[in-house]
Every structure is written in structure tokens, then in C-alpha cells.
Amino acid sequence: MSPSGAPVIGTVTTKVPARLDRLPWSRWHWMIVIGLGTVWILDGLEVTVVGNIASRLSEDGSGLAITDAQVTGLAAALYVAGACSGALFFGWLTDRFGRKKLFLITLAVYLIATALTALSYTAWWFFIFRFLTGFGIGGEYAAINSAIDELIPSKYRGRVDLIINGSFWLGAMAGALLSVLALNTSIFPKDVGWRLTFALGVVLGLIILVVRRHVPESPRWMFIHGHDAGAEKIVAGAEREIERETGKKLPEPGESITIEQRRSIGFVEIAKTLFRVYPKRSVLGFSLFIGQAFLYNAITFGFGTILVNFFDVSSGSTGYYFAAIAFGNFLGPLLLGRLFDTVGRRPMIAGTYILSGLLLYLTAWFFNEGWLNATTMTVCWAVVLFFASAGASSAYLTVSEIFPMETRALAIAFFYAIGTAAGGISGPLLFASLTDSGVVGDAVIAFCVGASLMVAAGVVAVFFAVAAEGRSLEDIATPLSVRK
């Protein structure tokens, strides 16, 4: 028996983590990035489409009896609530049954729910399947982030994780531009165009599902759960493929690790690990997720409404503006990601959170003074979110690498769910009511609340962020199954 009381099924000494970390970048890693990371594009597409078609859904002739505030408020909150629930449910299953099984199942849940969203004929149907779409996406966050960090070499982990999470904004750009086309009534009737945007998500999801079938299980998960022969086979296959690709023999791996293999880890042991062994890291995880969740869920779901209510932009044109801020969001992780591996986690996490918060305060001031129009407002948001996007992506990186292997997927799910529930459910509900009022001062309040939470999270990172750059996951947080 292990110290926690879980039955030990065997003991194995392995160099699998060291062998994975010493691999050079290769086609094998690109397959993982494409197969797993592209789902963030779907998430970005989902969130953005709803924000941009909100005004159209509430118009007569859309086929749905629903208000603008219900779309950007209640439906958005239900999507996030579904994501939180799905993250916890599938996160537990991911740690118990493996990464690969779950990232196939969660994508299937997303596909079915999105297809049924496109068929919505009443508001309650739309609400139910927005929740279930979020349920699948939330499970993706836990399964995918854990798998990516366990398969990517330590020296590339920071930048790859940030860019993959930042690819959400490629989907956001696609969703924004797609909404312009879908909302053009000279091409599609009012009750058809918005349905086609969801249908596109299904098509993209099916393509990703085909690619994902070739992504391997995490060898780190496998050797801990008694599948050491399978882990050896996957790593040896990757090594042979990379040696053929580079024409060079790989260097010898570093130290081995001895593991007492177990089928599962209990909730009690996971809770003790998070809150008794790593309390400062837990505070850090909460802070980062609450800050970014409030800012992003509130603003992403409501940006189209701001343009329509305050700047008289037509509902069919909001996609152009959103595509601009989405591009700024993607550039942040793309251009700043490498610095998280070189300059370091603590200065970059703290810096991006604090700077984006301060710039948001400045934007709120300009907006309150009436100095902005639709174009300059969009420019301000693009600059704010350039830094905020890198910071928000680092939240997922942080909670996936600072806790032990056996708790990784559930830790991601837990902090995502709690932080997002605090900021991502209350955010859209509060923001929808404030922006829908048409009063500038109300919107400024929402901006300042988001800015304050981002700055506060950055201050927490100054003191509690972990210098994880270039280090193996086992060095950052010793696995619970390591033989003492």
C-alpha cells in the first residue's frame, strides 16, 4: 500500500521523463501540437460567434425568441458553467483513465452539442446546448493541457503552451469574420446564417477528431498507472523517428525515477496535496484564473454589444472590429511566449498581468471622457489584450506544471472551474447588465473591476510564481508515487 492507502500495483524505475525532455523539436511534436492544440481554435470560434451574433439572435425573424442580454448574459454564463462542470468531471476521469481516451470523448461531446445548438428553435433549447457545448470544451482544457505539458520537452514547454492556448484567438478571428458573412441578409436569411456558424464548428471538430486519433497517450501517465511497457514503446518509437529525421544520435538521458505504480489517486490525497503541501501555489492558481476569467469572459461575450450600444456600429459589422482585437490577442502569446522560457515565469506572468490591468484602467478613463470612437476603442483593447492574452495563457501553463503528475488534470480542472466560476459566470452576467444599460459610467465600472483583478493577480505572482522555466515537471513538483 502507498502512504495514502492506495494499492501499489508494482514498482518501476524509468528514464521516460528525462528521455522526453531531451528530445529536439521534431515532426512528432508538431503532430501533438496540431492534434491537441487546435481545439482552442474551436473554443475561440464558439465564444466569439455568440458574442457577435447576439444582436442578430435577438432581432425579429431570427427564429429564436431571445433577448440580447440573454445571449450575452445568461447563455454566456451557462456556457461557462458547463465548461466548469465539464472540467471537473472530465478532469477526474482524465487522471484516472488517461489523457487520450478523454480528449477523444470530450471532443465528441462538443461536436454533438454544437450540432444541436445549430438546430435551436426555442430559447431553452439554445441554453441547454450552450451548457453542454461548454461541458465538452471544459473537459478539453483538463485533458489537453495535461497531455501537452507531459509530451513537450521542458525547454520548449512555456512557449508552446502559451501559443497553443493563444490559438483560441485564431478561432476568435475566424468567428468574427464568419459572423460578418453569416449576418449578411443578402446572402443568408436571418434564421439561417447564425446556424451555419455553429455548423462550421462541427466540421472543424470532425477534422480535428481525425488528426487526434494519431496522438499518443502520455507516457508519464502510463508508467505511473502500470502501463510502463506501453510508455516505453511510445518513447522508443519517438526516439527512432527523431533520429531518422535529424540523422543524429540522441544524447544520453538524465536521471531515472522510481515509481510505485497505482491505478488511481483519491480525492483526499489530491486535496491535501493542493492545499496542505502547496498552499502558495494554490493561491497563485486561484488568483490567475479569477483575474483572466472575469476580464475575458465578460469582455469577449459583450464586446459586440458595446460597439452597438455606445458607438452605433451595426450588428452585421461588429465582426470586423472583433477580428482586430483577436489578432492582438494571438500576437501576445506568439511574440512573448519565448520570454516565459528565457526571462522566466515570475517576471513575465506578473508583468503581463499588471501591465494589462494598468492599460485597461487607462482605456476606461479614455472611454469615460468620451475620447474614443469605435476604431480607437478597438485599438485600445487590442493593446490591452496583447499583454493580457499572454498572461491568461500562462495561467493554464502555471497550474498544469506546478502540481504533481497524479493531480495534474484535476488541478487544471479545479482552478479553471473555481476561478472561471468566480469571474467567468459573474463576469458575463454583470457585464451584460452594465453594457446593456447604455450608460458609459456603468461600462467603466466593469472595466475597472476587470483591471483591478488583473493587477491583483499580477501582485500575487510577484511573490508566489514558481521559476519553472527549463525544469522537468518531476523537478518542479515531485510525483506523489515516487518511491521514498
GROMACS .gro file of C-alpha atoms in nm:
model
  484
    1MET     CA    1   0.000   0.000   0.000
    2SER     CA    2   0.111   0.358  -0.065
    3PRO     CA    3   0.125   0.611   0.224
    4SER     CA    4  -0.219   0.735   0.117
    5GLY     CA    5  -0.369   0.387   0.135
    6ALA     CA    6  -0.398   0.337  -0.243
    7PRO     CA    7  -0.289  -0.014  -0.351
    8VAL     CA    8   0.054  -0.031  -0.516
    9ILE     CA    9   0.043  -0.249  -0.828
   10GLY     CA   10   0.418  -0.254  -0.890
   11THR     CA   11   0.741  -0.059  -0.873
   12VAL     CA   12   0.925   0.066  -1.180
   13THR     CA   13   1.246   0.262  -1.236
   14THR     CA   14   1.231   0.462  -1.557
   15LYS     CA   15   1.403   0.738  -1.752
   16VAL     CA   16   1.093   0.822  -1.955
   17PRO     CA   17   1.064   1.184  -1.826
   18ALA     CA   18   1.433   1.255  -1.893
   19ARG     CA   19   1.412   1.091  -2.236
   20LEU     CA   20   1.114   1.306  -2.333
   21ASP     CA   21   1.273   1.627  -2.205
   22ARG     CA   22   1.597   1.582  -2.400
   23LEU     CA   23   1.425   1.540  -2.738
   24PRO     CA   24   1.484   1.813  -3.002
   25TRP     CA   25   1.182   1.968  -3.169
   26SER     CA   26   1.051   1.743  -3.444
   27ARG     CA   27   0.759   1.640  -3.664
   28TRP     CA   28   0.645   1.417  -3.377
   29HIS     CA   29   0.594   1.726  -3.162
   30TRP     CA   30   0.415   1.909  -3.444
   31MET     CA   31   0.167   1.621  -3.464
   32ILE     CA   32   0.091   1.665  -3.094
   33VAL     CA   33   0.051   2.043  -3.126
   34ILE     CA   34  -0.180   2.016  -3.426
   35GLY     CA   35  -0.381   1.725  -3.288
   36LEU     CA   36  -0.434   1.872  -2.942
   37GLY     CA   37  -0.382   2.245  -2.966
   38THR     CA   38  -0.622   2.314  -3.249
   39VAL     CA   39  -0.923   2.260  -3.023
   40TRP     CA   40  -0.860   2.605  -2.875
   41ILE     CA   41  -0.948   2.741  -3.218
   42LEU     CA   42  -1.290   2.580  -3.176
   43ASP     CA   43  -1.333   2.738  -2.834
   44GLY     CA   44  -1.245   3.078  -2.974
   45LEU     CA   45  -1.488   3.026  -3.259
   46GLU     CA   46  -1.767   2.929  -3.019
   47VAL     CA   47  -1.725   3.219  -2.778
   48THR     CA   48  -1.677   3.483  -3.047
   49VAL     CA   49  -1.961   3.373  -3.269
   50VAL     CA   50  -2.209   3.401  -2.983
   51GLY     CA   51  -2.081   3.745  -2.886
   52ASN     CA   52  -2.103   3.873  -3.241
   53ILE     CA   53  -2.438   3.722  -3.336
   54ALA     CA   54  -2.607   3.828  -3.012
   55SER     CA   55  -2.772   4.130  -3.170
   56ARG     CA   56  -2.895   3.923  -3.465
   57LEU     CA   57  -3.039   3.645  -3.247
   58SER     CA   58  -3.250   3.898  -3.061
   59GLU     CA   59  -3.393   4.051  -3.379
   60ASP     CA   60  -3.734   3.959  -3.519
   61GLY     CA   61  -3.707   3.683  -3.777
   62SER     CA   62  -3.405   3.509  -3.622
   63GLY     CA   63  -3.608   3.202  -3.537
   64LEU     CA   64  -3.548   3.242  -3.162
   65ALA     CA   65  -3.749   3.442  -2.908
   66ILE     CA   66  -3.448   3.563  -2.710
   67THR     CA   67  -3.309   3.899  -2.595
   68ASP     CA   68  -2.962   4.041  -2.650
   69ALA     CA   69  -2.892   4.037  -2.275
   70GLN     CA   70  -2.996   3.671  -2.253
   71VAL     CA   71  -2.745   3.577  -2.521
   72THR     CA   72  -2.451   3.775  -2.380
   73GLY     CA   73  -2.554   3.720  -2.018
   74LEU     CA   74  -2.749   3.402  -1.942
   75ALA     CA   75  -2.633   3.192  -2.239
   76ALA     CA   76  -2.273   3.303  -2.187
   77ALA     CA   77  -2.290   3.221  -1.817
   78LEU     CA   78  -2.441   2.880  -1.894
   79TYR     CA   79  -2.161   2.808  -2.143
   80VAL     CA   80  -1.903   2.890  -1.876
   81ALA     CA   81  -2.093   2.694  -1.611
   82GLY     CA   82  -2.090   2.397  -1.846
   83ALA     CA   83  -1.718   2.442  -1.902
   84CYS     CA   84  -1.654   2.448  -1.526
   85SER     CA   85  -1.865   2.136  -1.471
   86GLY     CA   86  -1.706   1.956  -1.764
   87ALA     CA   87  -1.356   2.044  -1.648
   88LEU     CA   88  -1.415   1.892  -1.303
   89PHE     CA   89  -1.595   1.582  -1.431
   90PHE     CA   90  -1.359   1.503  -1.716
   91GLY     CA   91  -1.053   1.620  -1.520
   92TRP     CA   92  -1.113   1.346  -1.264
   93LEU     CA   93  -1.167   1.091  -1.541
   94THR     CA   94  -0.852   1.208  -1.721
   95ASP     CA   95  -0.629   1.143  -1.420
   96ARG     CA   96  -0.797   0.807  -1.365
   97PHE     CA   97  -0.834   0.666  -1.719
   98GLY     CA   98  -0.573   0.851  -1.924
   99ARG     CA   99  -0.535   1.157  -2.142
  100LYS     CA  100  -0.606   1.005  -2.484
  101LYS     CA  101  -0.939   0.841  -2.403
  102LEU     CA  102  -1.071   1.161  -2.256
  103PHE     CA  103  -0.953   1.405  -2.521
  104LEU     CA  104  -1.140   1.192  -2.777
  105ILE     CA  105  -1.456   1.173  -2.563
  106THR     CA  106  -1.463   1.545  -2.478
  107LEU     CA  107  -1.432   1.642  -2.844
  108ALA     CA  108  -1.722   1.410  -2.928
  109VAL     CA  109  -1.936   1.581  -2.660
  110TYR     CA  110  -1.852   1.920  -2.811
  111LEU     CA  111  -1.942   1.806  -3.162
  112ILE     CA  112  -2.283   1.669  -3.068
  113ALA     CA  113  -2.377   1.970  -2.853
  114THR     CA  114  -2.269   2.223  -3.115
  115ALA     CA  115  -2.463   2.047  -3.388
  116LEU     CA  116  -2.776   2.056  -3.172
  117THR     CA  117  -2.718   2.425  -3.092
  118ALA     CA  118  -2.741   2.497  -3.464
  119LEU     CA  119  -3.086   2.336  -3.460
  120SER     CA  120  -3.218   2.557  -3.178
  121TYR     CA  121  -3.582   2.652  -3.219
  122THR     CA  122  -3.655   2.792  -2.870
  123ALA     CA  123  -3.450   2.982  -2.612
  124TRP     CA  124  -3.446   2.693  -2.366
  125TRP     CA  125  -3.303   2.458  -2.632
  126PHE     CA  126  -3.032   2.713  -2.709
  127PHE     CA  127  -2.948   2.748  -2.337
  128ILE     CA  128  -2.928   2.371  -2.277
  129PHE     CA  129  -2.692   2.304  -2.563
  130ARG     CA  130  -2.476   2.608  -2.490
  131PHE     CA  131  -2.425   2.449  -2.146
  132LEU     CA  132  -2.340   2.110  -2.298
  133THR     CA  133  -2.106   2.265  -2.555
  134GLY     CA  134  -1.921   2.428  -2.265
  135PHE     CA  135  -1.926   2.092  -2.084
  136GLY     CA  136  -1.724   1.936  -2.366
  137ILE     CA  137  -1.488   2.232  -2.401
  138GLY     CA  138  -1.420   2.235  -2.024
  139GLY     CA  139  -1.319   1.871  -2.039
  140GLU     CA  140  -1.085   1.959  -2.323
  141TYR     CA  141  -0.899   2.211  -2.106
  142ALA     CA  142  -0.813   1.948  -1.845
  143ALA     CA  143  -0.729   1.662  -2.083
  144ILE     CA  144  -0.539   1.866  -2.340
  145ASN     CA  145  -0.326   2.091  -2.118
  146SER     CA  146  -0.211   1.796  -1.909
  147ALA     CA  147  -0.123   1.591  -2.218
  148ILE     CA  148   0.061   1.877  -2.391
  149ASP     CA  149   0.282   1.960  -2.093
  150GLU     CA  150   0.368   1.594  -2.039
  151LEU     CA  151   0.471   1.540  -2.402
  152ILE     CA  152   0.657   1.865  -2.482
  153PRO     CA  153   1.031   1.895  -2.384
  154SER     CA  154   1.095   2.118  -2.083
  155LYS     CA  155   1.294   2.384  -2.271
  156TYR     CA  156   1.002   2.445  -2.510
  157ARG     CA  157   0.713   2.391  -2.269
  158GLY     CA  158   0.641   2.754  -2.181
  159ARG     CA  159   0.628   2.899  -2.531
  160VAL     CA  160   0.443   2.601  -2.681
  161ASP     CA  161   0.180   2.602  -2.407
  162LEU     CA  162   0.125   2.977  -2.441
  163ILE     CA  163   0.100   2.970  -2.820
  164ILE     CA  164  -0.140   2.675  -2.812
  165ASN     CA  165  -0.365   2.844  -2.557
  166GLY     CA  166  -0.332   3.167  -2.754
  167SER     CA  167  -0.456   2.992  -3.068
  168PHE     CA  168  -0.801   3.045  -2.914
  169TRP     CA  169  -0.778   3.383  -3.083
  170LEU     CA  170  -0.729   3.238  -3.429
  171GLY     CA  171  -1.069   3.083  -3.377
  172ALA     CA  172  -1.193   3.416  -3.246
  173MET     CA  173  -1.076   3.589  -3.564
  174ALA     CA  174  -1.242   3.324  -3.777
  175GLY     CA  175  -1.560   3.352  -3.573
  176ALA     CA  176  -1.565   3.730  -3.600
  177LEU     CA  177  -1.519   3.732  -3.977
  178LEU     CA  178  -1.757   3.439  -4.021
  179SER     CA  179  -2.024   3.629  -3.832
  180VAL     CA  180  -1.994   3.918  -4.080
  181LEU     CA  181  -2.067   3.677  -4.364
  182ALA     CA  182  -2.337   3.486  -4.176
  183LEU     CA  183  -2.519   3.802  -4.071
  184ASN     CA  184  -2.530   3.941  -4.424
  185THR     CA  185  -2.901   3.902  -4.503
  186SER     CA  186  -2.836   3.948  -4.874
  187ILE     CA  187  -2.659   3.610  -4.862
  188PHE     CA  188  -2.838   3.419  -4.586
  189PRO     CA  189  -3.183   3.467  -4.429
  190LYS     CA  190  -3.189   3.590  -4.068
  191ASP     CA  191  -3.286   3.250  -3.934
  192VAL     CA  192  -3.018   3.057  -4.130
  193GLY     CA  193  -2.688   3.248  -4.119
  194TRP     CA  194  -2.626   3.216  -3.746
  195ARG     CA  195  -2.700   2.842  -3.761
  196LEU     CA  196  -2.430   2.795  -4.025
  197THR     CA  197  -2.167   2.946  -3.793
  198PHE     CA  198  -2.228   2.665  -3.543
  199ALA     CA  199  -2.231   2.408  -3.824
  200LEU     CA  200  -1.881   2.520  -3.924
  201GLY     CA  201  -1.764   2.440  -3.570
  202VAL     CA  202  -1.888   2.085  -3.620
  203VAL     CA  203  -1.698   2.050  -3.948
  204LEU     CA  204  -1.374   2.175  -3.793
  205GLY     CA  205  -1.423   1.948  -3.492
  206LEU     CA  206  -1.459   1.642  -3.715
  207ILE     CA  207  -1.132   1.726  -3.890
  208ILE     CA  208  -0.955   1.762  -3.556
  209LEU     CA  209  -1.101   1.432  -3.436
  210VAL     CA  210  -0.942   1.251  -3.733
  211VAL     CA  211  -0.600   1.405  -3.662
  212ARG     CA  212  -0.625   1.347  -3.287
  213ARG     CA  213  -0.664   0.972  -3.323
  214HIS     CA  214  -0.291   0.957  -3.402
  215VAL     CA  215  -0.177   1.149  -3.094
  216PRO     CA  216  -0.022   0.912  -2.835
  217GLU     CA  217  -0.117   0.866  -2.472
  218SER     CA  218   0.105   1.047  -2.221
  219PRO     CA  219   0.396   0.811  -2.133
  220ARG     CA  220   0.422   0.988  -1.797
  221TRP     CA  221   0.064   0.891  -1.714
  222MET     CA  222   0.121   0.539  -1.843
  223PHE     CA  223   0.421   0.440  -1.632
  224ILE     CA  224   0.259   0.569  -1.313
  225HIS     CA  225  -0.059   0.372  -1.380
  226GLY     CA  226   0.106   0.039  -1.451
  227HIS     CA  227   0.149   0.065  -1.830
  228ASP     CA  228   0.529   0.100  -1.830
  229ALA     CA  229   0.570  -0.129  -2.135
  230GLY     CA  230   0.335   0.092  -2.335
  231ALA     CA  231   0.518   0.407  -2.221
  232GLU     CA  232   0.850   0.255  -2.327
  233LYS     CA  233   0.709   0.168  -2.669
  234ILE     CA  234   0.580   0.522  -2.734
  235VAL     CA  235   0.904   0.692  -2.626
  236ALA     CA  236   1.128   0.446  -2.812
  237GLY     CA  237   0.920   0.498  -3.126
  238ALA     CA  238   0.951   0.876  -3.097
  239GLU     CA  239   1.328   0.848  -3.044
  240ARG     CA  240   1.373   0.632  -3.356
  241GLU     CA  241   1.161   0.868  -3.564
  242ILE     CA  242   1.353   1.175  -3.447
  243GLU     CA  243   1.692   1.011  -3.505
  244ARG     CA  244   1.587   0.926  -3.862
  245GLU     CA  245   1.461   1.283  -3.912
  246THR     CA  246   1.775   1.454  -3.777
  247GLY     CA  247   2.033   1.194  -3.884
  248LYS     CA  248   2.191   1.227  -3.539
  249LYS     CA  249   2.203   1.001  -3.237
  250LEU     CA  250   2.020   1.143  -2.936
  251PRO     CA  251   2.224   1.231  -2.626
  252GLU     CA  252   2.202   1.010  -2.320
  253PRO     CA  253   1.904   1.096  -2.096
  254GLY     CA  254   1.941   1.229  -1.743
  255GLU     CA  255   1.846   1.067  -1.415
  256SER     CA  256   1.593   0.789  -1.367
  257ILE     CA  257   1.295   0.797  -1.134
  258THR     CA  258   1.148   0.513  -0.926
  259ILE     CA  259   0.769   0.499  -0.909
  260GLU     CA  260   0.525   0.295  -0.702
  261GLN     CA  261   0.255   0.240  -0.961
  262ARG     CA  262  -0.111   0.296  -0.868
  263ARG     CA  263  -0.436   0.276  -1.059
  264SER     CA  264  -0.581   0.592  -0.906
  265ILE     CA  265  -0.529   0.872  -0.655
  266GLY     CA  266  -0.801   0.958  -0.404
  267PHE     CA  267  -0.969   1.298  -0.376
  268VAL     CA  268  -0.849   1.333  -0.016
  269GLU     CA  269  -0.486   1.294  -0.116
  270ILE     CA  270  -0.528   1.537  -0.406
  271ALA     CA  271  -0.690   1.796  -0.176
  272LYS     CA  272  -0.411   1.757   0.081
  273THR     CA  273  -0.153   1.800  -0.193
  274LEU     CA  274  -0.307   2.119  -0.328
  275PHE     CA  275  -0.388   2.292  -0.001
  276ARG     CA  276  -0.151   2.149   0.258
  277VAL     CA  277   0.164   2.077   0.059
  278TYR     CA  278   0.135   2.361  -0.195
  279PRO     CA  279  -0.084   2.635  -0.039
  280LYS     CA  280   0.103   2.926  -0.202
  281ARG     CA  281   0.079   2.764  -0.542
  282SER     CA  282  -0.293   2.715  -0.490
  283VAL     CA  283  -0.340   3.085  -0.407
  284LEU     CA  284  -0.145   3.167  -0.723
  285GLY     CA  285  -0.367   2.941  -0.935
  286PHE     CA  286  -0.686   3.093  -0.798
  287SER     CA  287  -0.563   3.448  -0.848
  288LEU     CA  288  -0.451   3.400  -1.208
  289PHE     CA  289  -0.770   3.227  -1.314
  290ILE     CA  290  -1.011   3.466  -1.143
  291GLY     CA  291  -0.838   3.770  -1.295
  292GLN     CA  292  -0.825   3.644  -1.652
  293ALA     CA  293  -1.164   3.474  -1.639
  294PHE     CA  294  -1.351   3.788  -1.538
  295LEU     CA  295  -1.173   4.004  -1.792
  296TYR     CA  296  -1.202   3.765  -2.084
  297ASN     CA  297  -1.544   3.614  -2.033
  298ALA     CA  298  -1.701   3.950  -1.958
  299ILE     CA  299  -1.542   4.139  -2.245
  300THR     CA  300  -1.539   3.862  -2.506
  301PHE     CA  301  -1.908   3.792  -2.468
  302GLY     CA  302  -2.000   4.163  -2.457
  303PHE     CA  303  -1.771   4.346  -2.698
  304GLY     CA  304  -2.022   4.339  -2.983
  305THR     CA  305  -2.289   4.488  -2.757
  306ILE     CA  306  -2.052   4.771  -2.656
  307LEU     CA  307  -1.995   4.862  -3.019
  308VAL     CA  308  -2.366   4.858  -3.099
  309ASN     CA  309  -2.486   5.043  -2.786
  310PHE     CA  310  -2.215   5.305  -2.746
  311PHE     CA  311  -2.077   5.360  -3.096
  312ASP     CA  312  -2.378   5.285  -3.319
  313VAL     CA  313  -2.196   5.009  -3.507
  314SER     CA  314  -2.438   4.784  -3.697
  315SER     CA  315  -2.471   4.428  -3.567
  316GLY     CA  316  -2.352   4.295  -3.903
  317SER     CA  317  -2.021   4.484  -3.881
  318THR     CA  318  -1.903   4.409  -3.526
  319GLY     CA  319  -1.705   4.109  -3.652
  320TYR     CA  320  -1.451   4.333  -3.826
  321TYR     CA  321  -1.368   4.510  -3.501
  322PHE     CA  322  -1.350   4.189  -3.304
  323ALA     CA  323  -1.117   4.032  -3.559
  324ALA     CA  324  -0.875   4.321  -3.491
  325ILE     CA  325  -0.861   4.265  -3.115
  326ALA     CA  326  -0.846   3.888  -3.169
  327PHE     CA  327  -0.535   3.939  -3.381
  328GLY     CA  328  -0.376   4.140  -3.099
  329ASN     CA  329  -0.464   3.862  -2.859
  330PHE     CA  330  -0.293   3.598  -3.071
  331LEU     CA  331   0.018   3.810  -3.125
  332GLY     CA  332   0.070   3.837  -2.746
  333PRO     CA  333   0.145   3.468  -2.674
  334LEU     CA  334   0.313   3.428  -3.014
  335LEU     CA  335   0.564   3.710  -2.962
  336LEU     CA  336   0.601   3.699  -2.584
  337GLY     CA  337   0.585   3.320  -2.534
  338ARG     CA  338   0.959   3.262  -2.576
  339LEU     CA  339   1.032   3.508  -2.295
  340PHE     CA  340   0.849   3.285  -2.047
  341ASP     CA  341   1.123   3.025  -2.112
  342THR     CA  342   1.415   3.271  -2.117
  343VAL     CA  343   1.340   3.574  -1.898
  344GLY     CA  344   1.142   3.345  -1.665
  345ARG     CA  345   0.795   3.264  -1.543
  346ARG     CA  346   0.773   3.501  -1.245
  347PRO     CA  347   0.866   3.832  -1.417
  348MET     CA  348   0.664   3.752  -1.729
  349ILE     CA  349   0.348   3.633  -1.552
  350ALA     CA  350   0.350   3.924  -1.309
  351GLY     CA  351   0.446   4.174  -1.579
  352THR     CA  352   0.177   4.076  -1.829
  353TYR     CA  353  -0.100   4.075  -1.568
  354ILE     CA  354  -0.006   4.406  -1.407
  355LEU     CA  355   0.064   4.590  -1.734
  356SER     CA  356  -0.261   4.476  -1.897
  357GLY     CA  357  -0.454   4.586  -1.586
  358LEU     CA  358  -0.294   4.931  -1.588
  359LEU     CA  359  -0.362   4.973  -1.960
  360LEU     CA  360  -0.725   4.874  -1.902
  361TYR     CA  361  -0.758   5.147  -1.636
  362LEU     CA  362  -0.625   5.392  -1.895
  363THR     CA  363  -0.876   5.269  -2.153
  364ALA     CA  364  -1.161   5.307  -1.903
  365TRP     CA  365  -1.053   5.668  -1.839
  366PHE     CA  366  -1.041   5.750  -2.212
  367PHE     CA  367  -1.383   5.588  -2.261
  368ASN     CA  368  -1.534   5.777  -1.967
  369GLU     CA  369  -1.404   6.107  -2.103
  370GLY     CA  370  -1.562   6.042  -2.442
  371TRP     CA  371  -1.228   6.044  -2.624
  372LEU     CA  372  -1.282   5.715  -2.807
  373ASN     CA  373  -1.475   5.606  -3.113
  374ALA     CA  374  -1.531   5.251  -3.237
  375THR     CA  375  -1.190   5.238  -3.408
  376THR     CA  376  -0.980   5.388  -3.126
  377MET     CA  377  -1.167   5.179  -2.869
  378THR     CA  378  -1.073   4.871  -3.066
  379VAL     CA  379  -0.709   4.981  -3.084
  380CYS     CA  380  -0.701   5.031  -2.706
  381TRP     CA  381  -0.848   4.687  -2.648
  382ALA     CA  382  -0.601   4.528  -2.891
  383VAL     CA  383  -0.309   4.675  -2.694
  384VAL     CA  384  -0.454   4.575  -2.355
  385LEU     CA  385  -0.525   4.222  -2.471
  386PHE     CA  386  -0.185   4.178  -2.637
  387PHE     CA  387  -0.040   4.156  -2.285
  388ALA     CA  388  -0.347   4.011  -2.115
  389SER     CA  389  -0.360   3.720  -2.359
  390ALA     CA  390  -0.005   3.613  -2.278
  391GLY     CA  391  -0.085   3.640  -1.908
  392ALA     CA  392  -0.412   3.448  -1.939
  393SER     CA  393  -0.242   3.169  -2.136
  394SER     CA  394   0.026   3.147  -1.866
  395ALA     CA  395  -0.245   3.070  -1.609
  396TYR     CA  396  -0.310   2.736  -1.781
  397LEU     CA  397   0.063   2.670  -1.812
  398THR     CA  398   0.115   2.750  -1.444
  399VAL     CA  399  -0.144   2.519  -1.291
  400SER     CA  400  -0.050   2.235  -1.526
  401GLU     CA  401   0.318   2.235  -1.430
  402ILE     CA  402   0.339   2.329  -1.060
  403PHE     CA  403   0.149   2.034  -0.914
  404PRO     CA  404   0.239   1.662  -0.907
  405MET     CA  405   0.178   1.443  -1.209
  406GLU     CA  406  -0.102   1.241  -1.050
  407THR     CA  407  -0.309   1.552  -0.977
  408ARG     CA  408  -0.236   1.746  -1.296
  409ALA     CA  409  -0.559   1.715  -1.494
  410LEU     CA  410  -0.780   1.757  -1.187
  411ALA     CA  411  -0.571   2.052  -1.065
  412ILE     CA  412  -0.616   2.224  -1.403
  413ALA     CA  413  -0.987   2.147  -1.387
  414PHE     CA  414  -1.022   2.263  -1.027
  415PHE     CA  415  -0.854   2.600  -1.067
  416TYR     CA  416  -1.017   2.658  -1.403
  417ALA     CA  417  -1.360   2.574  -1.262
  418ILE     CA  418  -1.334   2.776  -0.941
  419GLY     CA  419  -1.160   3.074  -1.099
  420THR     CA  420  -1.382   3.075  -1.404
  421ALA     CA  421  -1.697   3.030  -1.195
  422ALA     CA  422  -1.600   3.334  -0.990
  423GLY     CA  423  -1.504   3.552  -1.287
  424GLY     CA  424  -1.650   3.380  -1.588
  425ILE     CA  425  -2.008   3.335  -1.470
  426SER     CA  426  -2.045   3.653  -1.269
  427GLY     CA  427  -1.849   3.845  -1.533
  428PRO     CA  428  -2.089   3.798  -1.826
  429LEU     CA  429  -2.395   3.843  -1.603
  430LEU     CA  430  -2.263   4.169  -1.456
  431PHE     CA  431  -2.116   4.294  -1.780
  432ALA     CA  432  -2.432   4.224  -1.981
  433SER     CA  433  -2.642   4.432  -1.741
  434LEU     CA  434  -2.388   4.717  -1.733
  435THR     CA  435  -2.329   4.742  -2.109
  436ASP     CA  436  -2.695   4.687  -2.196
  437SER     CA  437  -2.787   4.997  -1.993
  438GLY     CA  438  -2.621   5.221  -2.249
  439VAL     CA  439  -2.470   5.431  -1.966
  440VAL     CA  440  -2.098   5.499  -2.007
  441GLY     CA  441  -2.034   5.505  -1.632
  442ASP     CA  442  -2.176   5.155  -1.592
  443ALA     CA  443  -1.941   5.011  -1.854
  444VAL     CA  444  -1.647   5.194  -1.693
  445ILE     CA  445  -1.724   5.018  -1.363
  446ALA     CA  446  -1.698   4.680  -1.536
  447PHE     CA  447  -1.368   4.778  -1.699
  448CYS     CA  448  -1.221   4.887  -1.365
  449VAL     CA  449  -1.328   4.572  -1.184
  450GLY     CA  450  -1.156   4.360  -1.451
  451ALA     CA  451  -0.844   4.577  -1.437
  452SER     CA  452  -0.827   4.555  -1.058
  453LEU     CA  453  -0.845   4.175  -1.060
  454MET     CA  454  -0.571   4.152  -1.323
  455VAL     CA  455  -0.338   4.381  -1.125
  456ALA     CA  456  -0.409   4.193  -0.802
  457ALA     CA  457  -0.328   3.860  -0.970
  458GLY     CA  458  -0.004   4.007  -1.100
  459VAL     CA  459   0.097   4.115  -0.750
  460VAL     CA  460   0.029   3.763  -0.621
  461ALA     CA  461   0.253   3.627  -0.900
  462VAL     CA  462   0.537   3.857  -0.788
  463PHE     CA  463   0.551   3.667  -0.459
  464PHE     CA  464   0.420   3.319  -0.538
  465ALA     CA  465   0.506   3.237  -0.903
  466VAL     CA  466   0.738   2.937  -0.947
  467ALA     CA  467   1.059   2.955  -1.151
  468ALA     CA  468   0.960   2.656  -1.367
  469GLU     CA  469   1.141   2.757  -1.687
  470GLY     CA  470   1.361   2.482  -1.833
  471ARG     CA  471   1.288   2.240  -1.548
  472SER     CA  472   1.133   1.895  -1.576
  473LEU     CA  473   0.782   1.852  -1.442
  474GLU     CA  474   0.912   1.599  -1.187
  475ASP     CA  475   1.166   1.854  -1.058
  476ILE     CA  476   0.904   2.129  -1.023
  477ALA     CA  477   0.667   1.904  -0.827
  478THR     CA  478   0.774   1.557  -0.714
  479PRO     CA  479   0.519   1.291  -0.820
  480LEU     CA  480   0.316   1.150  -0.530
  481SER     CA  481   0.408   0.799  -0.645
  482VAL     CA  482   0.784   0.847  -0.618
  483ARG     CA  483   0.936   0.577  -0.401
  484LYS     CA  484   1.069   0.736  -0.084
   0.00000   0.00000   0.00000
